[in-house]
Amino acid sequence: MHIDAERLAKAVAKDEARRAARWQMRFRLGWAALLSMLAAFVFLSLNVEIDFIARATPFIVEGIWITLAVSSASIVLATLLAAIGALGRLSSNAVVNALASFYVSFFRGTPLILQLLVWYLALPQVGIILDPIFCAIGALGMNYGAYMTEIFRAGIQAVPLGQREAAAALGMSGSTAFRRIIAPQAFRIIVPAIGNDFVAMLKDSALASTVALHEIVWRARNIGQKEFKTLQTFIIAAMIYWTLTIVFTAVQNRIESRLAAGDRNKAVKG
Amino acid sequence: MKQLSTTPAVHALHPAEKPGVLVKPGAEPVLKATNITKWFGENHVLRGASITVWPGETVCILGRSGSGKSTFLRSLNFLEDPTDGTVEIDGVIVGADPFHKEGSERQDRIREVRMRAGMVFQEFNLFPHLSVIENCVEAPIHVKGIPRKEAEAIAEKYLAKVGLLEKRDEYPSRLSGGQRQRVAIARALTMQPKVLLFDEPTSALDPTLVGEVLKVMADLAHEGRTMIVVTHEMDFAHEAADRVYYMDQGEFAEVGPPEQVIDAPKDPRTKEFLSRFRTLGAKK
């Protein structure tokens, strides 16, 4: 009886493992099939000219550096603005709060492309002429900063009220409690969101092609239009963005699990 | 506005609040709260409740849920800012000032009060991102400005007292509810307060873990800590309290030693409340 139960449990576990493995296999096959269908479409519908691709690809790939530079600088600017904005949105000072709320409302309420064009085309009208790269960083940073302000605010508010009360009951001032107790806890909630926004920013930085910044999309369009082969060059650009996204999503997952593991390790080590 | 400003009421001792034989002659009360009144909007939660606690005393506040006992306790360190009334702890006096709550001089005095009144919460409220020892020394270092070494020595003494010194480097998530509450008590003690405020400290605990927390509290009471405990634990109140307050609808209906208030209540409201405990087969 006892032996039978054990054998049954083992058989069930084995069956479950087999099913899970089969599911994984089907999932990967699905991906492989879709990928080859995409590749087949590209190869069959276009006459693939290896020498053109060999010429165009390095030219487009070079845009990665500008894409990464713009995205990184913009996410740093956005994070700074979001931190200030979130404090403003949580301030008991009505004027400060109004300022932060106005910033969020305005920059979330207008199209990003329009904001970018204002930096590039409209500001020169009042005598402010900026290098396209600063236009892109300014526009992306301020726009993302507005969205991230709300994320930061929510992260800070997600720290339970009891934490504030415990800090207050120990005699901490509001600013000490924020620095020592609230901010570190909010940080863990906010970090994954910053990663998400960075991956989104990688792709939105393509808008900078409209202000003649020589990033991936600008290069793909430029070299493609010259020889009337934009379909080829846009597919190359898409593959570059897709690869970047997959890489940075993996990096982000690694950071997130490291953060979580850090908590566990610290706890276990003690 | 003038006629609306709060007037400091004269603090009157309840007859049952005369200092006991263990209180040194000439000693001042550690805590005096006078005429504590609280309105939440239209809701009159506290109707002028007063309390006096002498050095070394443990008092328990009983009452059904919604009677205002937690609000009263939280008014003593201004986690709830009362609408009227005055609190004096160890010589620091703070009055209700509903029209100028945020005045910085007043907020400074409220912090002085809080440094003298350690609080233990129903939900523990340990800081999850800090280890046990860091939970304890955070405020002594960053509020009182005590050197880290010294603060850790004090914290270790109290962690040993609550029986959790070997957990000093654990994180709260790795502790049981009872252990968390004992750490919370050590954290409050590390500030070396003049009085400890307990807000239903065992209500959130698994029944099997209540005993270890009550044991620590009873030890503190017996070694002469000054404590105010809001609780439903009748046996604890009976055994550890010098005096019991029964709160009903925002005022104290009955005050006296536990043998009187719990064993032979005079007020019909206290009687009715306690009869429900007896039918459940509580001792005494």
Coordinates of C-alpha atoms in Angstrom, one line a residue:
Chain A
M1 CA 0.0 0.0 0.0
H2 CA 2.7 2.4 1.1
I3 CA 5.0 1.4 -1.8
D4 CA 2.1 1.8 -4.3
A5 CA 1.4 5.3 -3.1
E6 CA 5.0 6.2 -3.5
R7 CA 5.1 4.8 -7.0
L8 CA 1.9 6.6 -7.9
A9 CA 3.4 9.9 -6.7
K10 CA 6.6 9.3 -8.8
A11 CA 4.5 8.4 -11.9
V12 CA 2.4 11.6 -11.5
A13 CA 5.5 13.8 -11.0
K14 CA 7.1 12.2 -14.1
D15 CA 4.0 12.8 -16.2
E16 CA 3.8 16.4 -15.1
A17 CA 7.4 16.9 -16.0
R18 CA 6.8 15.3 -19.4
R19 CA 3.9 17.6 -20.1
A20 CA 5.8 20.7 -19.1
A21 CA 8.7 19.7 -21.4
R22 CA 6.2 19.1 -24.3
W23 CA 4.7 22.5 -23.7
Q24 CA 8.1 24.2 -23.9
M25 CA 8.9 22.3 -27.1
R26 CA 5.6 23.4 -28.8
F27 CA 6.2 26.9 -27.6
R28 CA 9.7 27.1 -29.2
L29 CA 8.5 25.4 -32.3
G30 CA 5.8 28.0 -32.6
W31 CA 8.4 30.8 -32.4
A32 CA 10.6 29.0 -34.9
A33 CA 7.8 28.6 -37.3
L34 CA 6.7 32.2 -37.2
L35 CA 10.2 33.4 -37.5
S36 CA 10.9 31.3 -40.6
M37 CA 7.6 32.4 -42.1
L38 CA 8.7 36.0 -41.7
A39 CA 12.1 35.2 -43.2
A40 CA 10.5 33.3 -46.1
F41 CA 8.2 36.3 -46.8
V42 CA 11.1 38.6 -46.9
F43 CA 13.2 36.4 -49.1
L44 CA 10.4 35.5 -51.5
S45 CA 8.8 38.9 -51.9
L46 CA 12.1 40.8 -52.4
N47 CA 15.0 40.0 -54.5
V48 CA 17.6 39.9 -51.8
E49 CA 20.7 41.7 -53.0
I50 CA 23.5 40.6 -50.7
D51 CA 25.9 43.4 -51.8
F52 CA 23.3 46.1 -51.0
I53 CA 22.5 44.5 -47.6
A54 CA 26.2 44.2 -46.9
R55 CA 26.6 47.9 -47.7
A56 CA 23.5 49.2 -45.9
T57 CA 23.7 47.1 -42.7
P58 CA 26.9 48.6 -41.3
F59 CA 25.6 52.1 -42.1
I60 CA 22.4 51.5 -40.2
V61 CA 24.0 49.6 -37.3
E62 CA 26.2 52.6 -36.6
G63 CA 23.0 54.4 -35.5
I64 CA 22.8 52.1 -32.5
W65 CA 25.3 54.4 -30.7
I66 CA 23.2 57.5 -31.1
T67 CA 20.0 55.6 -30.2
L68 CA 21.7 54.3 -27.0
A69 CA 23.2 57.6 -26.2
V70 CA 19.9 59.5 -26.6
S71 CA 17.9 56.8 -24.7
S72 CA 20.4 56.7 -21.8
A73 CA 20.7 60.5 -21.4
S74 CA 16.9 60.8 -21.7
I75 CA 16.1 58.2 -19.1
V76 CA 18.5 59.9 -16.7
L77 CA 16.9 63.2 -17.3
A78 CA 13.4 61.6 -17.0
T79 CA 14.3 59.9 -13.7
L80 CA 15.6 63.2 -12.2
L81 CA 12.5 65.0 -13.3
A82 CA 10.2 62.2 -12.1
A83 CA 11.9 62.2 -8.6
I84 CA 11.4 66.0 -8.3
G85 CA 7.9 65.8 -9.9
A86 CA 6.8 63.1 -7.5
L87 CA 7.9 65.0 -4.5
G88 CA 6.1 68.0 -5.9
R89 CA 2.9 66.0 -6.4
L90 CA 3.1 64.8 -2.8
S91 CA 3.9 68.2 -1.4
S92 CA 1.5 69.8 1.0
N93 CA 2.5 73.2 -0.5
A94 CA -0.3 74.0 -2.9
V95 CA 1.9 76.1 -5.3
V96 CA 4.6 73.4 -5.6
N97 CA 1.9 70.8 -6.1
A98 CA 0.2 72.9 -8.8
L99 CA 3.6 73.2 -10.6
A100 CA 4.2 69.5 -10.6
S101 CA 0.6 68.7 -11.6
F102 CA 0.8 71.3 -14.4
Y103 CA 4.0 69.7 -15.7
V104 CA 2.5 66.2 -15.7
S105 CA -0.7 67.3 -17.3
F106 CA 0.9 69.4 -20.1
F107 CA 3.5 66.9 -21.1
R108 CA 1.2 63.9 -21.0
G109 CA -1.5 65.8 -22.7
T110 CA 0.3 66.6 -25.9
P111 CA 1.9 64.3 -28.5
L112 CA 5.6 63.4 -28.0
I113 CA 6.3 64.2 -31.7
L114 CA 4.8 67.6 -31.3
Q115 CA 7.0 68.3 -28.3
L116 CA 10.0 67.2 -30.2
L117 CA 9.2 69.5 -33.1
V118 CA 8.7 72.4 -30.7
W119 CA 12.3 71.9 -29.5
Y120 CA 13.7 71.6 -33.0
L121 CA 11.6 73.9 -35.1
A122 CA 9.7 76.3 -32.9
L123 CA 12.3 77.2 -30.3
P124 CA 14.6 78.7 -32.9
Q125 CA 11.8 81.2 -33.6
V126 CA 12.4 82.7 -30.1
G127 CA 16.1 82.5 -30.6
I128 CA 16.8 79.2 -28.9
I129 CA 18.7 77.0 -31.3
L130 CA 19.8 73.6 -30.0
D131 CA 21.7 70.7 -31.4
P132 CA 19.3 68.0 -32.6
I133 CA 20.7 65.6 -30.0
F134 CA 19.8 68.0 -27.2
C135 CA 16.4 68.5 -28.8
A136 CA 15.8 64.8 -28.7
I137 CA 17.1 64.3 -25.1
G138 CA 15.1 67.3 -23.9
A139 CA 11.9 66.2 -25.5
L140 CA 12.1 62.5 -24.6
G141 CA 13.4 63.3 -21.1
M142 CA 10.7 65.8 -20.3
N143 CA 7.9 63.7 -21.8
Y144 CA 9.0 60.5 -20.1
G145 CA 9.6 62.4 -16.9
A146 CA 6.0 63.4 -16.8
Y147 CA 4.8 59.8 -17.1
M148 CA 7.4 58.6 -14.6
T149 CA 6.4 61.2 -12.1
E150 CA 3.1 59.4 -11.7
I151 CA 4.9 56.0 -11.4
F152 CA 7.3 57.4 -8.7
R153 CA 4.4 59.0 -6.9
A154 CA 2.5 55.7 -6.9
G155 CA 5.6 53.9 -5.7
I156 CA 6.0 56.3 -2.8
Q157 CA 2.4 56.0 -1.9
A158 CA 2.5 52.2 -2.1
V159 CA 4.6 52.2 1.1
P160 CA 2.1 51.3 3.8
L161 CA 0.9 54.1 6.1
G162 CA 2.0 52.1 9.1
Q163 CA 5.7 52.7 8.1
R164 CA 5.1 56.5 8.2
E165 CA 3.4 56.1 11.6
A166 CA 6.2 53.9 13.0
A167 CA 8.8 56.4 11.8
A168 CA 6.8 59.4 13.3
A169 CA 6.2 57.6 16.6
L170 CA 10.0 57.1 16.9
G171 CA 10.3 60.9 16.7
M172 CA 11.5 61.1 13.1
S173 CA 10.9 64.4 11.2
G174 CA 9.1 64.1 7.9
S175 CA 12.3 64.4 5.9
T176 CA 14.2 61.9 8.0
A177 CA 11.3 59.4 7.7
F178 CA 11.3 60.0 3.9
R179 CA 15.0 59.5 3.5
R180 CA 15.5 56.6 5.8
I181 CA 12.3 54.7 5.7
I182 CA 10.0 55.6 2.8
A183 CA 12.4 56.2 -0.1
P184 CA 14.3 53.0 0.2
Q185 CA 11.1 51.0 0.2
A186 CA 9.6 53.0 -2.7
F187 CA 12.9 52.5 -4.7
R188 CA 12.4 48.7 -4.9
I189 CA 8.9 49.3 -6.3
I190 CA 10.1 51.9 -8.8
V191 CA 13.3 50.3 -10.3
P192 CA 11.4 47.7 -12.5
A193 CA 9.3 50.6 -13.9
I194 CA 12.4 52.6 -14.9
G195 CA 13.7 49.5 -16.8
N196 CA 10.4 49.2 -18.6
D197 CA 10.5 52.8 -19.6
F198 CA 14.1 52.5 -20.8
V199 CA 13.0 49.7 -23.2
A200 CA 10.1 51.8 -24.4
M201 CA 12.5 54.8 -24.8
L202 CA 14.8 52.8 -27.1
K203 CA 12.0 52.6 -29.6
D204 CA 10.5 56.1 -29.1
S205 CA 14.0 57.5 -29.7
A206 CA 13.2 56.7 -33.4
L207 CA 11.2 59.8 -33.4
A208 CA 14.5 61.7 -33.3
S209 CA 14.9 60.8 -37.0
T210 CA 12.4 63.6 -37.7
V211 CA 14.9 66.1 -36.3
A212 CA 17.7 64.9 -38.6
L213 CA 19.5 62.9 -35.8
H214 CA 21.4 60.2 -37.5
E215 CA 20.1 57.3 -35.5
I216 CA 18.8 53.9 -36.8
V217 CA 15.6 55.0 -38.5
W218 CA 17.1 58.1 -40.1
R219 CA 19.9 56.0 -41.5
A220 CA 17.5 53.3 -42.7
R221 CA 15.3 55.8 -44.5
N222 CA 18.2 57.8 -45.9
I223 CA 20.1 54.9 -47.5
G224 CA 16.9 53.1 -48.5
Q225 CA 15.3 56.1 -50.3
K226 CA 18.5 56.7 -52.3
E227 CA 18.2 53.4 -54.0
F228 CA 14.4 52.9 -53.6
K229 CA 15.0 50.0 -51.2
T230 CA 13.4 51.2 -48.0
L231 CA 11.6 47.9 -47.5
Q232 CA 14.9 46.2 -47.1
T233 CA 16.5 48.9 -44.9
F234 CA 13.4 49.2 -42.7
I235 CA 13.5 45.4 -42.1
I236 CA 17.1 45.7 -41.1
A237 CA 16.2 48.6 -38.8
A238 CA 13.4 46.6 -37.3
M239 CA 15.7 43.7 -36.6
I240 CA 18.2 46.0 -34.8
Y241 CA 15.4 47.4 -32.6
W242 CA 14.0 44.0 -31.9
T243 CA 17.4 42.6 -30.9
L244 CA 18.1 45.6 -28.7
T245 CA 14.8 45.2 -27.0
I246 CA 15.3 41.5 -26.4
V247 CA 18.8 42.1 -25.0
F248 CA 17.7 44.9 -22.7
T249 CA 14.6 43.1 -21.6
A250 CA 16.9 40.2 -20.6
V251 CA 19.2 42.6 -18.8
Q252 CA 16.3 44.1 -17.0
N253 CA 15.0 40.7 -15.9
R254 CA 18.5 39.9 -14.7
I255 CA 18.5 43.1 -12.6
E256 CA 15.1 42.5 -11.2
S257 CA 15.8 38.9 -10.2
R258 CA 19.1 40.2 -8.7
L259 CA 17.2 42.8 -6.7
A260 CA 14.8 40.1 -5.5
A261 CA 17.6 37.6 -4.8
G262 CA 19.4 40.3 -2.9
D263 CA 16.5 40.5 -0.5
R264 CA 16.5 36.8 -0.1
N265 CA 20.2 36.4 0.3
K266 CA 20.5 39.1 2.8
A267 CA 17.7 37.5 4.8
V268 CA 19.2 34.0 4.5
K269 CA 22.7 35.2 5.3
G270 CA 21.7 36.7 8.6
Chain B
M1 CA -11.8 83.0 16.4
K2 CA -10.9 84.0 19.9
Q3 CA -13.9 82.4 21.6
L4 CA -13.1 79.2 19.7
S5 CA -9.6 78.9 20.9
T6 CA -9.1 75.9 23.2
T7 CA -8.6 76.7 26.9
P8 CA -6.2 74.6 28.9
A9 CA -8.4 72.6 31.2
V10 CA -7.2 72.1 34.8
H11 CA -5.9 68.5 35.2
A12 CA -8.0 66.7 37.8
L13 CA -7.0 63.4 39.3
H14 CA -9.6 60.7 39.3
P15 CA -10.0 59.3 42.9
A16 CA -8.5 56.0 41.7
E17 CA -5.5 57.8 40.3
K18 CA -3.9 58.7 43.7
P19 CA -0.2 57.5 43.6
G20 CA 0.2 54.1 45.0
V21 CA 2.6 53.0 47.7
L22 CA 5.3 52.1 45.2
V23 CA 5.4 55.7 43.8
K24 CA 8.1 57.8 45.5
P25 CA 6.7 60.6 47.5
G26 CA 6.9 63.9 45.7
A27 CA 7.2 62.2 42.3
E28 CA 5.4 63.8 39.3
P29 CA 3.2 61.8 37.0
V30 CA 5.1 60.6 33.9
L31 CA 2.1 61.3 31.7
K32 CA -0.9 63.5 32.2
A33 CA -3.5 63.8 29.4
T34 CA -6.3 66.3 30.1
N35 CA -9.7 66.5 28.5
I36 CA -8.6 64.8 25.2
T37 CA -11.3 65.4 22.7
K38 CA -11.5 64.3 19.1
W39 CA -13.9 65.0 16.3
F40 CA -13.6 63.2 13.0
G41 CA -15.8 65.5 11.0
E42 CA -19.2 65.2 12.6
N43 CA -18.2 62.2 14.5
H44 CA -17.5 62.8 18.2
V45 CA -14.9 60.1 19.0
L46 CA -13.3 61.3 22.2
R47 CA -15.4 63.3 24.7
G48 CA -12.9 64.8 27.1
A49 CA -11.0 61.8 28.4
S50 CA -8.3 62.3 31.0
I51 CA -5.6 60.0 32.4
T52 CA -2.7 60.2 34.9
V53 CA 0.1 57.7 35.0
W54 CA 2.7 57.7 37.7
P55 CA 6.3 56.4 37.3
G56 CA 6.4 52.6 37.2
E57 CA 2.7 52.1 36.7
T58 CA 1.1 49.9 34.1
V59 CA -2.4 50.8 33.2
C60 CA -4.8 49.0 30.8
I61 CA -7.5 50.6 28.7
L62 CA -10.4 48.3 27.9
G63 CA -13.4 48.9 25.8
R64 CA -15.3 47.5 22.9
S65 CA -14.1 48.2 19.4
G66 CA -15.1 51.6 18.2
S67 CA -15.2 53.0 21.8
G68 CA -12.3 55.3 21.0
K69 CA -9.6 53.6 23.1
S70 CA -7.1 53.3 20.2
T71 CA -7.8 56.9 19.1
F72 CA -7.2 58.0 22.7
L73 CA -3.8 56.2 22.8
R74 CA -2.8 57.6 19.5
S75 CA -3.7 61.1 20.7
L76 CA -1.1 60.7 23.5
N77 CA 1.7 60.9 20.9
F78 CA -0.2 62.9 18.4
L79 CA -0.5 60.3 15.7
E80 CA -4.0 61.6 15.9
D81 CA -4.0 65.3 16.6
P82 CA -6.8 65.9 19.1
T83 CA -9.4 68.6 18.6
D84 CA -9.0 69.8 22.2
G85 CA -7.0 68.8 25.3
T86 CA -3.5 68.8 26.5
V87 CA -0.8 66.0 26.8
E88 CA 2.1 66.3 29.2
I89 CA 4.8 63.7 29.1
D90 CA 7.9 64.0 31.3
G91 CA 7.4 67.7 31.5
V92 CA 6.9 68.3 27.8
I93 CA 3.5 69.9 27.3
V94 CA 1.6 69.9 24.0
G95 CA -1.9 71.3 23.6
A96 CA -4.4 70.7 20.9
D97 CA -4.2 73.6 18.4
P98 CA -6.5 72.6 15.6
F99 CA -6.1 75.9 13.8
H100 CA -2.3 75.8 13.8
K101 CA -1.5 72.1 13.7
E102 CA 1.5 72.4 11.5
G103 CA 3.4 75.2 13.4
S104 CA 7.0 74.2 13.4
E105 CA 7.6 75.0 17.1
R106 CA 4.6 72.8 18.0
Q107 CA 5.8 70.0 15.7
D108 CA 9.2 70.1 17.4
R109 CA 7.5 69.6 20.8
I110 CA 5.4 66.8 19.4
R111 CA 8.7 65.1 18.3
E112 CA 9.9 65.6 21.9
V113 CA 6.8 63.9 23.2
R114 CA 7.3 61.0 20.7
M115 CA 10.9 60.5 21.7
R116 CA 9.6 60.1 25.3
A117 CA 6.7 57.8 24.4
G118 CA 7.6 54.5 22.7
M119 CA 4.8 53.0 20.7
V120 CA 4.0 49.4 19.9
F121 CA 1.5 48.9 17.1
Q122 CA -1.0 46.2 16.5
E123 CA 0.6 45.5 13.0
F124 CA 4.2 45.7 14.4
N125 CA 5.2 48.1 11.6
L126 CA 8.8 47.0 11.5
F127 CA 10.9 48.4 8.7
P128 CA 11.1 45.6 6.2
H129 CA 14.3 46.9 4.4
L130 CA 16.3 46.9 7.7
S131 CA 17.6 44.1 9.8
V132 CA 16.4 43.6 13.3
I133 CA 19.4 45.5 14.8
E134 CA 19.0 48.3 12.2
N135 CA 15.3 48.6 13.0
C136 CA 16.3 49.2 16.6
V137 CA 19.1 51.7 16.1
E138 CA 17.6 53.7 13.2
A139 CA 15.9 56.3 15.4
P140 CA 18.4 56.5 18.2
I141 CA 21.1 57.3 15.6
H142 CA 19.1 59.5 13.3
V143 CA 16.8 61.2 15.8
K144 CA 18.7 61.3 19.0
G145 CA 22.1 61.4 17.5
I146 CA 23.6 58.6 19.6
P147 CA 26.8 57.1 18.2
R148 CA 26.1 53.8 16.3
K149 CA 28.2 51.6 18.7
E150 CA 26.4 53.0 21.7
A151 CA 23.0 52.6 20.1
E152 CA 23.8 49.0 19.1
A153 CA 24.9 48.2 22.7
I154 CA 21.5 49.5 24.0
A155 CA 19.6 47.7 21.3
E156 CA 21.4 44.4 22.0
K157 CA 20.5 44.7 25.7
Y158 CA 16.8 45.0 24.8
L159 CA 16.9 42.3 22.1
A160 CA 18.4 40.0 24.8
K161 CA 15.5 41.1 27.1
V162 CA 12.9 40.1 24.6
G163 CA 14.8 36.9 23.9
L164 CA 15.8 37.7 20.3
L165 CA 19.5 38.6 20.4
E166 CA 20.4 35.7 18.1
K167 CA 18.1 37.2 15.5
R168 CA 19.9 40.6 15.4
D169 CA 20.9 40.3 11.7
E170 CA 17.7 38.7 10.4
Y171 CA 15.2 40.6 8.3
P172 CA 11.6 41.0 9.6
S173 CA 10.3 38.8 6.8
R174 CA 12.1 35.8 8.3
L175 CA 10.5 36.2 11.8
S176 CA 7.2 34.9 13.2
G177 CA 4.5 37.4 14.2
G178 CA 5.3 37.0 17.9
Q179 CA 9.0 37.6 17.2
R180 CA 8.2 40.6 15.1
Q181 CA 6.2 42.1 17.9
R182 CA 9.0 41.4 20.4
V183 CA 11.4 43.2 18.0
A184 CA 9.0 46.1 17.8
I185 CA 9.0 46.3 21.7
A186 CA 12.9 46.2 21.7
R187 CA 12.9 48.9 19.0
A188 CA 10.6 51.1 21.2
L189 CA 12.8 50.4 24.3
T190 CA 16.0 51.3 22.5
M191 CA 14.8 54.9 22.3
Q192 CA 14.8 54.7 26.2
P193 CA 11.3 56.2 26.5
K194 CA 9.7 57.3 29.7
V195 CA 6.4 55.6 28.9
L196 CA 5.5 52.7 26.5
L197 CA 2.2 52.9 24.6
F198 CA 0.8 49.5 23.4
D199 CA -2.0 49.6 20.8
E200 CA -3.6 46.2 20.9
P201 CA -0.2 44.5 20.6
T202 CA -1.5 40.9 20.4
S203 CA -4.7 41.4 18.3
A204 CA -2.9 40.6 15.0
L205 CA -1.2 37.5 16.3
D206 CA -1.9 33.9 15.8
P207 CA -3.4 32.7 19.2
T208 CA -0.4 30.4 19.8
L209 CA 2.0 33.4 19.6
V210 CA 0.1 35.7 22.0
G211 CA 1.7 34.2 25.1
E212 CA 5.3 35.1 24.2
V213 CA 4.4 38.7 23.7
L214 CA 2.3 39.0 26.8
K215 CA 5.1 37.4 28.8
V216 CA 7.6 40.1 27.7
M217 CA 5.0 42.8 28.5
A218 CA 4.3 41.4 31.9
D219 CA 8.1 41.2 32.6
L220 CA 8.4 44.9 31.6
A221 CA 5.5 45.8 33.9
H222 CA 6.9 44.0 36.8
E223 CA 10.3 45.6 36.5
G224 CA 8.7 49.0 36.8
R225 CA 8.3 50.2 33.3
T226 CA 5.6 52.8 32.8
M227 CA 3.1 51.4 30.4
I228 CA -0.3 52.2 28.9
V229 CA -1.8 49.2 27.2
V230 CA -4.9 49.1 25.0
T231 CA -5.9 45.5 25.0
H232 CA -8.6 42.8 25.0
E233 CA -6.5 40.5 27.1
M234 CA -8.4 40.4 30.4
D235 CA -6.0 38.0 32.1
F236 CA -3.1 40.3 31.3
A237 CA -5.0 43.4 32.5
H238 CA -5.9 41.5 35.7
E239 CA -2.4 40.3 36.4
A240 CA -0.2 43.2 35.3
A241 CA -2.2 46.4 35.5
D242 CA -2.1 48.8 38.5
R243 CA -5.2 50.4 37.2
V244 CA -7.8 49.7 34.5
Y245 CA -9.8 52.2 32.5
Y246 CA -13.0 51.2 30.8
M247 CA -13.7 53.4 27.8
D248 CA -17.2 53.7 26.4
Q249 CA -18.2 56.1 23.6
G250 CA -15.1 58.3 24.0
E251 CA -15.0 58.7 27.7
F252 CA -13.9 56.7 30.7
A253 CA -16.9 55.0 32.2
E254 CA -15.0 53.4 35.0
V255 CA -11.5 53.7 36.5
G256 CA -10.0 51.6 39.3
P257 CA -7.8 48.7 40.2
P258 CA -8.4 45.5 38.2
E259 CA -10.0 43.7 41.1
Q260 CA -12.7 46.3 41.1
V261 CA -13.2 47.2 37.4
I262 CA -12.8 43.6 36.1
D263 CA -14.1 41.5 39.0
A264 CA -16.7 43.8 40.5
P265 CA -17.6 46.5 38.0
K266 CA -20.1 49.1 39.2
D267 CA -20.9 50.8 35.9
P268 CA -23.6 49.0 34.0
R269 CA -21.7 49.5 30.7
T270 CA -18.6 47.8 32.1
K271 CA -20.7 45.0 33.5
E272 CA -22.3 44.4 30.1
F273 CA -18.9 44.4 28.3
L274 CA -17.4 42.0 30.8
S275 CA -20.3 39.6 30.9
R276 CA -19.5 38.7 27.3
F277 CA -16.0 37.6 28.3
R278 CA -17.3 35.5 31.2
T279 CA -19.7 33.6 29.0
L280 CA -16.7 32.6 26.9
G281 CA -15.3 31.0 30.0
A282 CA -12.5 33.4 30.8
K283 CA -10.9 33.0 34.2
K284 CA -12.0 35.0 37.2

